[in-house]
CSV table of C-alpha atoms in Angstrom, one decimal:
chain,number,residue,atom,x,y,z
A,295,UNK,CA,96.8,-134.4,134.9
A,296,UNK,CA,100.0,-133.6,133.9
A,297,UNK,CA,100.9,-130.1,132.3
A,298,UNK,CA,103.8,-130.5,129.4
A,299,UNK,CA,105.0,-127.5,127.7
A,300,UNK,CA,106.5,-127.7,124.3
A,301,UNK,CA,108.7,-125.8,122.1
A,302,UNK,CA,107.5,-125.9,118.4
A,303,UNK,CA,108.8,-124.5,114.8
A,304,UNK,CA,106.4,-123.8,112.3
A,305,UNK,CA,106.5,-122.9,108.5
A,306,UNK,CA,103.8,-120.4,108.5
A,307,UNK,CA,103.3,-120.7,104.6
A,308,UNK,CA,100.6,-123.1,104.3
A,309,UNK,CA,99.1,-122.2,107.4
A,310,UNK,CA,95.8,-119.8,107.8
A,311,UNK,CA,97.5,-118.7,110.8
A,312,UNK,CA,98.2,-120.3,114.4
A,313,UNK,CA,94.8,-120.2,115.8
A,314,UNK,CA,92.1,-122.8,114.9
A,315,UNK,CA,89.4,-122.2,112.4
A,316,UNK,CA,86.7,-123.9,110.6
A,317,UNK,CA,87.7,-125.4,107.6
A,318,UNK,CA,91.1,-123.7,107.5
A,319,UNK,CA,94.3,-125.5,107.8
A,320,UNK,CA,95.7,-124.3,111.4
A,321,UNK,CA,98.7,-124.9,113.5
A,322,UNK,CA,96.6,-125.4,116.6
A,323,UNK,CA,94.2,-127.6,114.5
A,324,UNK,CA,97.5,-129.8,113.6
A,325,UNK,CA,98.4,-129.8,117.0
A,326,UNK,CA,95.3,-130.6,118.5
A,327,UNK,CA,94.6,-133.1,116.0
A,328,UNK,CA,97.9,-135.0,116.4
A,329,UNK,CA,97.0,-135.1,120.7
A,330,UNK,CA,93.6,-136.7,120.1
A,331,UNK,CA,95.0,-139.3,118.1
A,332,UNK,CA,97.7,-139.9,120.8
A,333,UNK,CA,94.5,-139.6,123.2
A,334,UNK,CA,92.5,-142.2,121.6
A,335,UNK,CA,90.1,-140.2,120.5
A,336,UNK,CA,89.7,-137.6,123.4
A,337,UNK,CA,90.4,-133.9,122.6
A,338,UNK,CA,93.2,-132.3,124.1
A,339,UNK,CA,92.8,-128.3,124.0
A,340,UNK,CA,96.4,-126.9,123.5
A,341,UNK,CA,97.2,-123.1,124.6
A,342,UNK,CA,100.1,-120.9,122.8
A,343,UNK,CA,101.9,-118.1,123.8
A,344,UNK,CA,100.1,-115.8,121.8
A,345,UNK,CA,98.3,-116.9,118.0
A,346,UNK,CA,100.1,-116.0,114.5
A,347,UNK,CA,98.7,-114.6,111.5
A,348,UNK,CA,98.8,-116.5,108.0
A,349,UNK,CA,102.1,-116.9,106.6
A,350,UNK,CA,104.0,-115.9,109.6
A,351,UNK,CA,106.4,-118.3,111.0
A,352,UNK,CA,107.5,-119.7,114.4
A,353,UNK,CA,111.3,-120.7,115.1
A,354,UNK,CA,110.2,-120.9,119.1
A,355,UNK,CA,106.5,-121.1,119.8
A,356,UNK,CA,105.8,-122.4,123.1
A,357,UNK,CA,102.4,-124.2,123.9
A,358,UNK,CA,101.2,-126.1,126.8
A,359,UNK,CA,98.5,-129.0,127.3
A,360,UNK,CA,97.3,-131.1,130.0
A,361,UNK,CA,97.4,-134.8,129.5
A,362,UNK,CA,96.6,-137.9,131.9
A,363,UNK,CA,99.3,-140.1,129.8
A,364,UNK,CA,102.6,-140.8,132.0
A,365,UNK,CA,104.5,-140.2,128.6
A,366,UNK,CA,108.4,-139.4,129.6
A,367,UNK,CA,109.2,-135.9,128.6
A,368,UNK,CA,112.0,-136.8,125.6
A,369,UNK,CA,109.2,-139.3,124.3
A,370,UNK,CA,106.6,-136.7,123.5
A,371,UNK,CA,108.4,-134.9,120.5
A,372,UNK,CA,108.7,-138.3,118.6
A,373,UNK,CA,105.1,-139.2,119.6
A,374,UNK,CA,104.1,-136.1,118.3
A,375,UNK,CA,106.0,-135.6,115.1
A,376,UNK,CA,105.2,-138.9,114.1
A,377,UNK,CA,101.4,-137.5,113.3
A,378,UNK,CA,102.4,-133.8,112.5
A,379,UNK,CA,102.7,-132.6,109.1
A,380,UNK,CA,106.1,-131.9,108.2
A,381,UNK,CA,105.9,-128.0,108.4
A,382,UNK,CA,105.2,-128.1,112.1
A,383,UNK,CA,107.3,-129.7,114.8
A,384,UNK,CA,108.0,-129.9,118.3
A,385,UNK,CA,111.4,-129.5,119.0
A,386,UNK,CA,111.4,-130.3,122.9
A,387,UNK,CA,108.7,-131.0,125.8
A,388,UNK,CA,108.9,-130.7,129.4
A,389,UNK,CA,106.6,-131.4,132.4
A,390,UNK,CA,105.7,-128.3,134.2
A,391,UNK,CA,103.8,-127.1,137.3
A,392,UNK,CA,100.0,-126.6,136.7
A,393,UNK,CA,100.5,-122.9,137.5
A,394,UNK,CA,102.7,-122.7,134.5
A,395,UNK,CA,100.5,-121.5,131.4
A,396,UNK,CA,101.7,-120.7,127.9
A,397,UNK,CA,100.3,-117.4,127.7
A,398,UNK,CA,99.5,-116.0,130.9
A,399,UNK,CA,103.2,-116.8,132.6
A,400,UNK,CA,105.4,-114.9,129.4
A,401,UNK,CA,107.9,-112.9,130.4
A,402,UNK,CA,109.5,-111.8,127.4
A,403,UNK,CA,109.1,-112.4,123.4
A,404,UNK,CA,111.6,-112.4,120.7
A,405,UNK,CA,110.4,-111.5,117.3
A,406,UNK,CA,112.3,-111.5,114.2
A,407,UNK,CA,111.6,-110.1,110.9
A,408,UNK,CA,114.2,-110.9,107.4
A,409,UNK,CA,114.2,-108.2,104.9
A,410,UNK,CA,115.8,-109.3,101.8
A,411,UNK,CA,117.4,-106.3,99.7
A,412,UNK,CA,119.2,-108.5,96.9
A,413,UNK,CA,118.0,-109.5,93.6
A,414,UNK,CA,114.6,-111.3,93.9
A,415,UNK,CA,115.4,-115.4,95.1
A,416,UNK,CA,112.9,-118.3,94.4
A,417,UNK,CA,114.3,-119.8,97.4
A,418,UNK,CA,113.4,-117.2,99.7
A,419,UNK,CA,110.2,-116.0,98.6
A,420,UNK,CA,108.1,-117.7,101.3
A,421,UNK,CA,110.7,-116.9,103.7
A,422,UNK,CA,111.9,-113.0,103.7
A,423,UNK,CA,110.3,-109.5,102.7
A,424,UNK,CA,111.5,-108.9,99.6
A,425,UNK,CA,112.4,-105.1,99.6
A,426,UNK,CA,115.1,-104.3,96.8
A,427,UNK,CA,116.0,-100.6,97.7
A,428,UNK,CA,119.1,-98.9,98.9
A,429,UNK,CA,118.5,-98.8,102.8
A,430,UNK,CA,120.1,-96.7,105.2
A,431,UNK,CA,121.1,-99.0,108.5
A,432,UNK,CA,122.0,-96.5,110.7
A,433,UNK,CA,119.1,-94.4,110.7
A,434,UNK,CA,117.1,-97.3,111.0
A,435,UNK,CA,118.6,-98.6,114.1
A,436,UNK,CA,117.9,-94.8,115.2
A,437,UNK,CA,114.5,-95.2,114.6
A,438,UNK,CA,114.2,-98.6,116.4
A,439,UNK,CA,115.8,-96.8,119.5
A,440,UNK,CA,112.5,-94.5,119.8
A,441,UNK,CA,110.3,-97.8,120.5
A,442,UNK,CA,112.8,-99.2,123.2
A,443,UNK,CA,111.1,-98.3,126.3
A,444,UNK,CA,107.7,-98.4,127.7
A,445,UNK,CA,105.1,-96.5,125.5
A,446,UNK,CA,101.5,-96.7,124.6
A,447,UNK,CA,101.7,-98.5,121.2
A,448,UNK,CA,98.2,-97.6,119.6
A,449,UNK,CA,100.0,-96.1,116.5
A,450,UNK,CA,101.8,-99.0,115.7
A,451,UNK,CA,98.9,-101.6,115.9
A,452,UNK,CA,96.0,-102.6,114.0
A,453,UNK,CA,93.2,-100.4,114.5
A,454,UNK,CA,91.0,-103.5,114.7
A,455,UNK,CA,92.7,-104.2,117.7
A,456,UNK,CA,90.2,-105.0,120.5
A,457,UNK,CA,92.6,-104.8,123.6
A,458,UNK,CA,92.4,-101.3,125.7
A,459,UNK,CA,95.7,-101.5,127.3
A,460,UNK,CA,98.2,-100.9,124.6
A,461,UNK,CA,101.3,-100.1,126.7
A,462,UNK,CA,103.8,-102.5,125.9
A,463,UNK,CA,107.5,-102.6,127.2
A,464,UNK,CA,110.0,-103.2,124.2
A,465,UNK,CA,113.2,-104.1,126.0
A,466,UNK,CA,115.6,-104.4,122.2
A,467,UNK,CA,115.2,-103.4,119.2
A,468,UNK,CA,118.0,-103.7,116.4
A,469,UNK,CA,118.6,-104.2,112.4
A,470,UNK,CA,121.6,-106.1,111.4
A,471,UNK,CA,122.9,-106.4,108.1
A,472,UNK,CA,124.1,-109.8,107.0
A,473,UNK,CA,125.2,-109.7,103.5
A,474,UNK,CA,122.2,-109.2,101.5
A,475,UNK,CA,119.6,-109.3,104.3
A,476,UNK,CA,118.4,-107.1,106.9
A,477,UNK,CA,117.6,-108.9,110.3
A,478,UNK,CA,114.9,-106.8,112.6
A,479,UNK,CA,115.2,-108.3,116.4
A,480,UNK,CA,112.5,-106.8,118.6
A,481,UNK,CA,112.4,-108.1,122.2
A,482,UNK,CA,109.4,-107.0,124.7
A,483,UNK,CA,107.0,-108.3,127.6
A,484,UNK,CA,104.2,-108.2,125.0
A,485,UNK,CA,103.5,-107.2,121.4
A,486,UNK,CA,99.8,-106.0,120.0
A,487,UNK,CA,98.3,-107.3,116.7
A,488,UNK,CA,100.7,-106.8,113.9
A,489,UNK,CA,103.1,-104.2,115.9
A,490,UNK,CA,106.3,-105.8,114.9
A,491,UNK,CA,104.9,-105.7,111.1
A,492,UNK,CA,104.1,-101.7,111.6
A,493,UNK,CA,107.1,-101.2,113.6
A,494,UNK,CA,108.8,-102.7,110.5
A,495,UNK,CA,107.1,-101.1,107.6
A,496,UNK,CA,107.6,-97.9,109.4
A,497,UNK,CA,111.5,-98.2,110.1
A,498,UNK,CA,112.0,-99.3,106.6
A,499,UNK,CA,110.4,-96.0,105.2
A,500,UNK,CA,113.0,-94.5,107.2
A,501,UNK,CA,115.5,-96.6,106.0
A,502,UNK,CA,114.1,-95.4,102.3
A,503,UNK,CA,114.7,-91.5,103.1
A,504,UNK,CA,111.2,-90.9,103.3
A,505,UNK,CA,110.4,-90.1,106.6
A,506,UNK,CA,113.1,-89.2,109.4
A,507,UNK,CA,114.1,-91.3,112.3
A,508,UNK,CA,112.7,-89.0,114.8
A,509,UNK,CA,109.3,-89.2,113.2
A,510,UNK,CA,109.1,-92.3,115.3
A,511,UNK,CA,108.8,-90.0,118.6
A,512,UNK,CA,105.9,-87.9,117.4
A,513,UNK,CA,104.1,-91.1,115.6
A,514,UNK,CA,104.0,-92.9,119.4
A,515,UNK,CA,102.9,-89.3,120.3
A,516,UNK,CA,99.8,-89.3,118.5
A,517,UNK,CA,98.5,-92.6,119.5
A,518,UNK,CA,97.0,-93.4,115.9
A,519,UNK,CA,97.8,-96.0,113.5
A,520,UNK,CA,97.4,-93.7,110.5
A,521,UNK,CA,100.4,-91.8,111.5
A,522,UNK,CA,102.8,-94.9,111.1
A,523,UNK,CA,104.0,-96.5,108.0
A,524,UNK,CA,102.8,-99.6,105.9
A,525,UNK,CA,102.5,-102.9,107.4
A,526,UNK,CA,105.2,-105.0,106.2
A,527,UNK,CA,103.9,-108.5,105.0
A,528,UNK,CA,103.7,-111.7,107.1
A,529,UNK,CA,105.9,-113.9,105.7
A,530,UNK,CA,109.0,-112.0,106.7
A,531,UNK,CA,108.2,-112.5,110.3
A,532,UNK,CA,109.2,-114.8,112.9
A,533,UNK,CA,107.9,-115.8,116.7
A,534,UNK,CA,111.6,-116.8,117.6
A,535,UNK,CA,111.9,-117.1,121.1
A,536,UNK,CA,109.3,-116.9,124.1
A,537,UNK,CA,110.8,-116.7,127.6
A,538,UNK,CA,109.2,-117.6,131.1
A,539,UNK,CA,110.5,-117.2,134.5
A,540,UNK,CA,113.7,-119.8,135.0
B,31,UNK,CA,114.7,-114.7,63.9
B,32,UNK,CA,116.7,-113.8,67.1
B,33,UNK,CA,118.0,-116.8,69.7
B,34,UNK,CA,117.8,-115.6,73.5
B,35,UNK,CA,119.8,-117.0,76.0
B,36,UNK,CA,118.1,-116.8,79.3
B,37,UNK,CA,119.8,-117.7,82.7
B,38,UNK,CA,116.8,-118.9,84.9
B,39,UNK,CA,116.2,-119.9,88.9
B,40,UNK,CA,113.6,-122.3,90.0
B,41,UNK,CA,112.2,-124.1,93.2
B,42,UNK,CA,111.7,-127.8,92.6
B,43,UNK,CA,109.8,-128.5,95.2
B,44,UNK,CA,106.2,-128.2,93.3
B,45,UNK,CA,107.7,-129.2,89.9
B,46,UNK,CA,107.1,-132.9,88.2
B,47,UNK,CA,110.8,-131.7,87.0
B,48,UNK,CA,111.8,-129.6,84.3
B,49,UNK,CA,110.7,-131.4,81.5
B,50,UNK,CA,107.6,-131.2,79.7
B,51,UNK,CA,105.1,-134.1,81.0
B,52,UNK,CA,101.1,-134.3,80.2
B,53,UNK,CA,99.2,-133.1,83.2
B,54,UNK,CA,101.9,-132.4,84.9
B,55,UNK,CA,103.6,-129.2,86.4
B,56,UNK,CA,106.8,-128.6,84.5
B,57,UNK,CA,109.3,-126.1,84.5
B,58,UNK,CA,109.4,-126.1,80.6
B,59,UNK,CA,105.4,-126.5,80.4
B,60,UNK,CA,105.5,-122.8,82.4
B,61,UNK,CA,108.0,-121.2,80.4
B,62,UNK,CA,106.5,-122.5,77.2
B,63,UNK,CA,103.2,-121.0,78.5
B,64,UNK,CA,104.6,-117.4,79.5
B,65,UNK,CA,106.2,-117.6,75.7
B,66,UNK,CA,103.2,-118.2,74.1
B,67,UNK,CA,101.3,-115.3,75.9
B,68,UNK,CA,104.2,-113.1,74.7
B,69,UNK,CA,103.9,-114.5,71.4
B,70,UNK,CA,100.2,-114.2,71.0
B,71,UNK,CA,99.5,-117.7,71.0
B,72,UNK,CA,102.4,-119.0,69.0
B,73,UNK,CA,104.3,-121.9,70.1
B,74,UNK,CA,107.8,-121.2,71.3
B,75,UNK,CA,109.9,-124.4,72.1
B,76,UNK,CA,112.3,-124.0,74.9
B,77,UNK,CA,115.7,-126.0,75.3
B,78,UNK,CA,117.6,-126.3,78.1
B,79,UNK,CA,121.3,-127.2,79.2
B,80,UNK,CA,119.4,-130.5,80.6
B,81,UNK,CA,116.6,-131.7,82.3
B,82,UNK,CA,116.4,-131.9,86.3
B,83,UNK,CA,113.9,-134.3,88.4
B,84,UNK,CA,111.3,-133.8,90.4
B,85,UNK,CA,112.0,-131.7,93.4
B,86,UNK,CA,115.3,-130.7,92.2
B,87,UNK,CA,116.2,-127.2,92.2
B,88,UNK,CA,118.2,-125.0,89.8
B,89,UNK,CA,120.2,-121.8,90.7
B,90,UNK,CA,121.5,-121.5,87.3
B,91,UNK,CA,120.0,-123.7,84.5
B,92,UNK,CA,120.1,-122.0,81.3
B,93,UNK,CA,117.7,-122.2,78.4
B,94,UNK,CA,117.1,-120.6,74.8
B,95,UNK,CA,114.4,-120.2,72.4
B,96,UNK,CA,114.0,-117.9,69.3
B,97,UNK,CA,111.9,-115.4,68.6
B,98,UNK,CA,111.0,-112.9,65.8
B,99,UNK,CA,110.1,-110.3,68.3
B,100,UNK,CA,113.0,-107.6,68.9
B,101,UNK,CA,112.6,-107.1,72.4
B,102,UNK,CA,115.9,-105.7,74.2
B,103,UNK,CA,118.1,-108.0,76.2
B,104,UNK,CA,117.2,-106.3,79.4
B,105,UNK,CA,113.3,-106.2,78.9
B,106,UNK,CA,113.0,-110.2,78.3
B,107,UNK,CA,113.4,-110.9,82.2
B,108,UNK,CA,110.8,-108.5,83.0
B,109,UNK,CA,108.3,-109.7,80.5
B,110,UNK,CA,108.8,-113.3,80.9
B,111,UNK,CA,108.7,-112.7,85.3
B,112,UNK,CA,105.2,-111.1,84.8
B,113,UNK,CA,103.6,-114.2,83.2
B,114,UNK,CA,105.7,-116.8,85.2
B,115,UNK,CA,104.6,-118.4,88.7
B,116,UNK,CA,106.6,-117.5,91.7
B,117,UNK,CA,108.7,-120.3,91.9
B,118,UNK,CA,110.5,-120.0,88.7
B,119,UNK,CA,112.3,-116.6,87.8
B,120,UNK,CA,114.4,-115.7,84.6
B,121,UNK,CA,117.6,-113.7,86.1
B,122,UNK,CA,119.0,-112.3,82.9
B,123,UNK,CA,119.1,-112.7,79.5
B,124,UNK,CA,121.0,-112.0,76.3
B,125,UNK,CA,120.7,-112.3,72.7
B,126,UNK,CA,123.6,-115.1,71.4
B,127,UNK,CA,124.3,-116.2,68.0
B,128,UNK,CA,122.2,-118.8,66.0
B,129,UNK,CA,125.2,-121.7,66.6
B,130,UNK,CA,124.5,-121.2,70.2
B,131,UNK,CA,122.7,-124.3,71.9
B,132,UNK,CA,121.4,-124.3,75.3
B,133,UNK,CA,122.3,-128.2,75.7
B,134,UNK,CA,124.9,-128.9,72.7
B,135,UNK,CA,127.0,-126.0,73.5
B,136,UNK,CA,127.7,-126.5,77.3
B,137,UNK,CA,131.2,-126.6,78.3
B,138,UNK,CA,131.0,-127.2,81.9
B,139,UNK,CA,128.5,-127.8,84.8
B,140,UNK,CA,128.2,-127.1,88.1
B,141,UNK,CA,126.0,-129.2,91.1
B,142,UNK,CA,125.7,-128.4,94.3
B,143,UNK,CA,124.0,-130.7,97.1
B,144,UNK,CA,122.9,-129.6,100.6
B,145,UNK,CA,123.4,-131.8,103.6
B,146,UNK,CA,121.6,-130.9,106.9
B,147,UNK,CA,123.7,-132.5,109.7
B,148,UNK,CA,121.9,-130.5,112.4
B,149,UNK,CA,118.0,-130.9,114.3
B,150,UNK,CA,115.4,-131.3,111.8
B,151,UNK,CA,114.4,-127.9,110.5
B,152,UNK,CA,111.2,-127.0,108.9
B,153,UNK,CA,112.3,-124.2,107.2
B,154,UNK,CA,115.1,-126.3,105.2
B,155,UNK,CA,112.7,-129.2,104.5
B,156,UNK,CA,112.0,-129.0,100.8
B,157,UNK,CA,115.7,-127.6,100.6
B,158,UNK,CA,118.5,-129.7,102.1
B,159,UNK,CA,118.8,-133.1,102.7
B,160,UNK,CA,118.4,-133.8,106.5
B,161,UNK,CA,121.3,-136.6,107.4
B,162,UNK,CA,121.2,-136.1,111.3
B,163,UNK,CA,124.6,-138.4,111.4
B,164,UNK,CA,128.6,-137.8,112.4
B,165,UNK,CA,130.5,-137.2,109.6
B,166,UNK,CA,134.1,-137.5,109.1
B,167,UNK,CA,134.7,-134.6,106.7
B,168,UNK,CA,138.0,-135.4,105.9
B,169,UNK,CA,137.3,-138.8,104.7
B,170,UNK,CA,134.2,-137.7,102.3
B,171,UNK,CA,137.0,-135.2,100.5
B,172,UNK,CA,139.1,-137.9,100.2
B,173,UNK,CA,136.7,-139.8,98.5
B,174,UNK,CA,135.6,-137.2,96.2
B,175,UNK,CA,139.2,-137.1,95.3
B,176,UNK,CA,138.4,-140.4,93.3
B,177,UNK,CA,136.1,-139.2,90.9
B,178,UNK,CA,138.4,-136.1,89.5
B,179,UNK,CA,139.6,-137.0,86.2
B,180,UNK,CA,138.0,-138.9,83.2
B,181,UNK,CA,135.6,-142.2,84.1
B,182,UNK,CA,133.4,-144.6,83.1
B,183,UNK,CA,130.8,-143.8,85.4
B,184,UNK,CA,128.7,-146.7,84.9
B,185,UNK,CA,128.5,-147.4,88.5
B,186,UNK,CA,127.3,-143.9,89.6
B,187,UNK,CA,124.5,-143.8,87.0
B,188,UNK,CA,120.9,-145.1,87.3
B,189,UNK,CA,120.4,-148.4,85.8
B,190,UNK,CA,117.6,-147.2,83.6
B,191,UNK,CA,120.4,-144.9,81.7
B,192,UNK,CA,119.7,-144.9,77.9
B,193,UNK,CA,122.9,-143.4,77.1
B,194,UNK,CA,125.9,-145.7,76.0
B,195,UNK,CA,129.1,-143.8,76.3
B,196,UNK,CA,129.0,-143.2,80.0
B,197,UNK,CA,132.9,-141.4,79.9
B,198,UNK,CA,132.3,-137.7,81.7
B,199,UNK,CA,135.2,-135.7,83.2
B,200,UNK,CA,135.0,-134.1,86.5
B,201,UNK,CA,137.0,-131.3,87.1
B,202,UNK,CA,136.3,-130.4,90.4
B,203,UNK,CA,134.6,-132.6,93.6
B,204,UNK,CA,134.8,-131.5,97.1
B,205,UNK,CA,132.6,-130.7,100.4
B,206,UNK,CA,132.9,-127.7,102.6
B,207,UNK,CA,131.1,-127.6,105.7
B,208,UNK,CA,129.5,-124.5,106.9
B,209,UNK,CA,128.1,-125.0,110.2
B,210,UNK,CA,125.4,-127.9,110.3
B,211,UNK,CA,125.4,-127.8,106.6
B,212,UNK,CA,127.8,-129.3,104.4
B,213,UNK,CA,127.8,-128.3,100.6
B,214,UNK,CA,128.9,-130.6,98.2
B,215,UNK,CA,130.4,-129.2,94.4
B,216,UNK,CA,130.6,-131.1,91.5
B,217,UNK,CA,132.1,-129.4,88.0
B,218,UNK,CA,132.1,-131.4,85.4
B,219,UNK,CA,131.7,-131.3,81.3
B,220,UNK,CA,128.5,-133.4,81.5
B,221,UNK,CA,126.3,-135.4,83.9
B,222,UNK,CA,125.0,-139.0,83.5
B,223,UNK,CA,121.2,-139.8,85.3
B,224,UNK,CA,121.1,-139.6,88.9
B,225,UNK,CA,125.4,-139.1,88.9
B,226,UNK,CA,125.3,-136.4,91.3
B,227,UNK,CA,123.1,-137.7,93.6
B,228,UNK,CA,124.7,-141.4,93.5
B,229,UNK,CA,127.9,-140.1,94.3
B,230,UNK,CA,126.8,-137.8,97.0
B,231,UNK,CA,124.6,-140.9,98.3
B,232,UNK,CA,128.0,-143.2,98.4
B,233,UNK,CA,130.1,-140.3,99.9
B,234,UNK,CA,127.6,-140.2,102.8
B,235,UNK,CA,128.3,-143.7,103.5
B,236,UNK,CA,132.0,-143.2,103.7
B,237,UNK,CA,131.2,-140.1,105.8
B,238,UNK,CA,129.5,-142.2,108.4
B,239,UNK,CA,132.3,-144.8,108.1
B,240,UNK,CA,130.2,-147.5,106.4
B,241,UNK,CA,132.6,-147.6,103.3
B,242,UNK,CA,136.3,-146.5,103.3
B,243,UNK,CA,137.3,-143.9,100.5
B,244,UNK,CA,139.3,-146.2,98.7
B,245,UNK,CA,136.4,-147.9,97.6
B,246,UNK,CA,135.1,-145.3,95.2
B,247,UNK,CA,138.1,-146.4,93.3
B,248,UNK,CA,136.9,-150.2,93.0
B,249,UNK,CA,133.1,-148.9,92.6
B,250,UNK,CA,134.4,-147.0,89.2
B,251,UNK,CA,136.0,-150.2,88.1
B,252,UNK,CA,133.3,-152.8,88.5
B,253,UNK,CA,130.9,-150.6,86.3
B,254,UNK,CA,128.0,-151.5,88.2
B,255,UNK,CA,125.1,-149.4,89.7
B,256,UNK,CA,125.0,-152.0,92.3
B,257,UNK,CA,128.5,-151.3,93.9
B,258,UNK,CA,127.9,-147.9,94.4
B,259,UNK,CA,125.7,-146.5,97.3
B,260,UNK,CA,122.2,-145.3,98.0
B,261,UNK,CA,120.6,-142.6,95.6
B,262,UNK,CA,120.5,-139.1,97.5
B,263,UNK,CA,117.1,-137.8,97.4
B,264,UNK,CA,116.5,-134.7,94.8
B,265,UNK,CA,115.2,-131.6,97.2
B,266,UNK,CA,119.2,-131.3,98.4
B,267,UNK,CA,120.6,-131.0,95.1
B,268,UNK,CA,120.7,-127.8,92.8
B,269,UNK,CA,122.1,-127.3,89.1
B,270,UNK,CA,124.3,-124.5,90.1
B,271,UNK,CA,126.0,-123.0,87.1
B,272,UNK,CA,126.2,-123.9,83.5
B,273,UNK,CA,129.3,-122.8,81.4
B,274,UNK,CA,129.7,-121.9,77.9
B,275,UNK,CA,132.5,-120.7,75.5
B,276,UNK,CA,133.2,-117.3,76.3
């Protein structure tokens, strides 16, 4: 068996999320369906770097699967894209050693979150969070500096999270304004459920002057989801890049 | 009765076009439906600057309608947007004299056409024409210069066109490269059926080196649709702006 690693992108608008669910349209479901056709009906399990929720997009999600087929690396994207719907695309593929695992070998992940502060725009409705308020970008960057480093992110994850260890390390956290768009960038060794969306939602409240930037510190200390702000909607979020060793 | 002029935008992806058709989802149908609710069931006819085809977008379409209601200008967008689906938006509204007509008073129209020459991008699939070839931008601008001025555009309109007078004046025609995107801009006093899409399709063939720029001149002279190139797909096209006197 060969292990194939693929970088994929998807428009999350019409998916019930990445992970397979009965009777729902999912990215994993589409990938496994395309692979089963290539494997003449044989089921092929796909493993991703992590799941994404309904309406959340991916620009650089990573998956792997095992195959007995000797298809050269550069042919895999063409073979899969011919069978996939037009809202998922395989950008590249390469054979990796069997020790590689799309989820367990992750070193870093980058998420981006797009906020649109201009007039409502029909062309962006599925791709940015429309938040038409005057925002203080410097204060938001000041707030984001408090999440950089190793912290217990209990306050910034969904109360439904079942994982016990809520300590994660954030390497980079910033927001950049480009015209009427704000782009949040968060890079970390891992993210808890809804973590980026709760950080963004809280930092937007800082941007509007409803909270002070320093509150981020006390929110972290409280280890209580209700201390933080609203969860920003899924359709502004992008799993941007996943890094592995070399 | 008051006459209200509105500037609207729509994402053409899920519409069978602007103009009302039985059993189809159309922009006009959605507008007239919203207006009939505001008018307590009374039918209100909407007139546009012109129709757009299925999948074609509008960033600045103009419509008008007559109403007995004394709603202030700035309240019309809110009232209509509350009733419209999220792929159509009324950007602004103003009362105009009864001599104004969205179609017959048009002075100029600007269309844009977006071409994506980079790698296939799932987020742009409904909004740009993916044409991943090396293109000679200077040659394309040279080709576009031949359409500027007053010409008989028989060669650049659908053979189905029923209008007899095929003479139109083009004031501006250019293509600009922005990274991996090419943006065509055409400004004229009017456009025939499929005219922008056939001009773009033909000019792209010049960009690929399949035709010389000078051929545009002989194509115009032939007054024959089959002399020109392919019709570029609808989803790259935007009705960008409609101008009226003052």
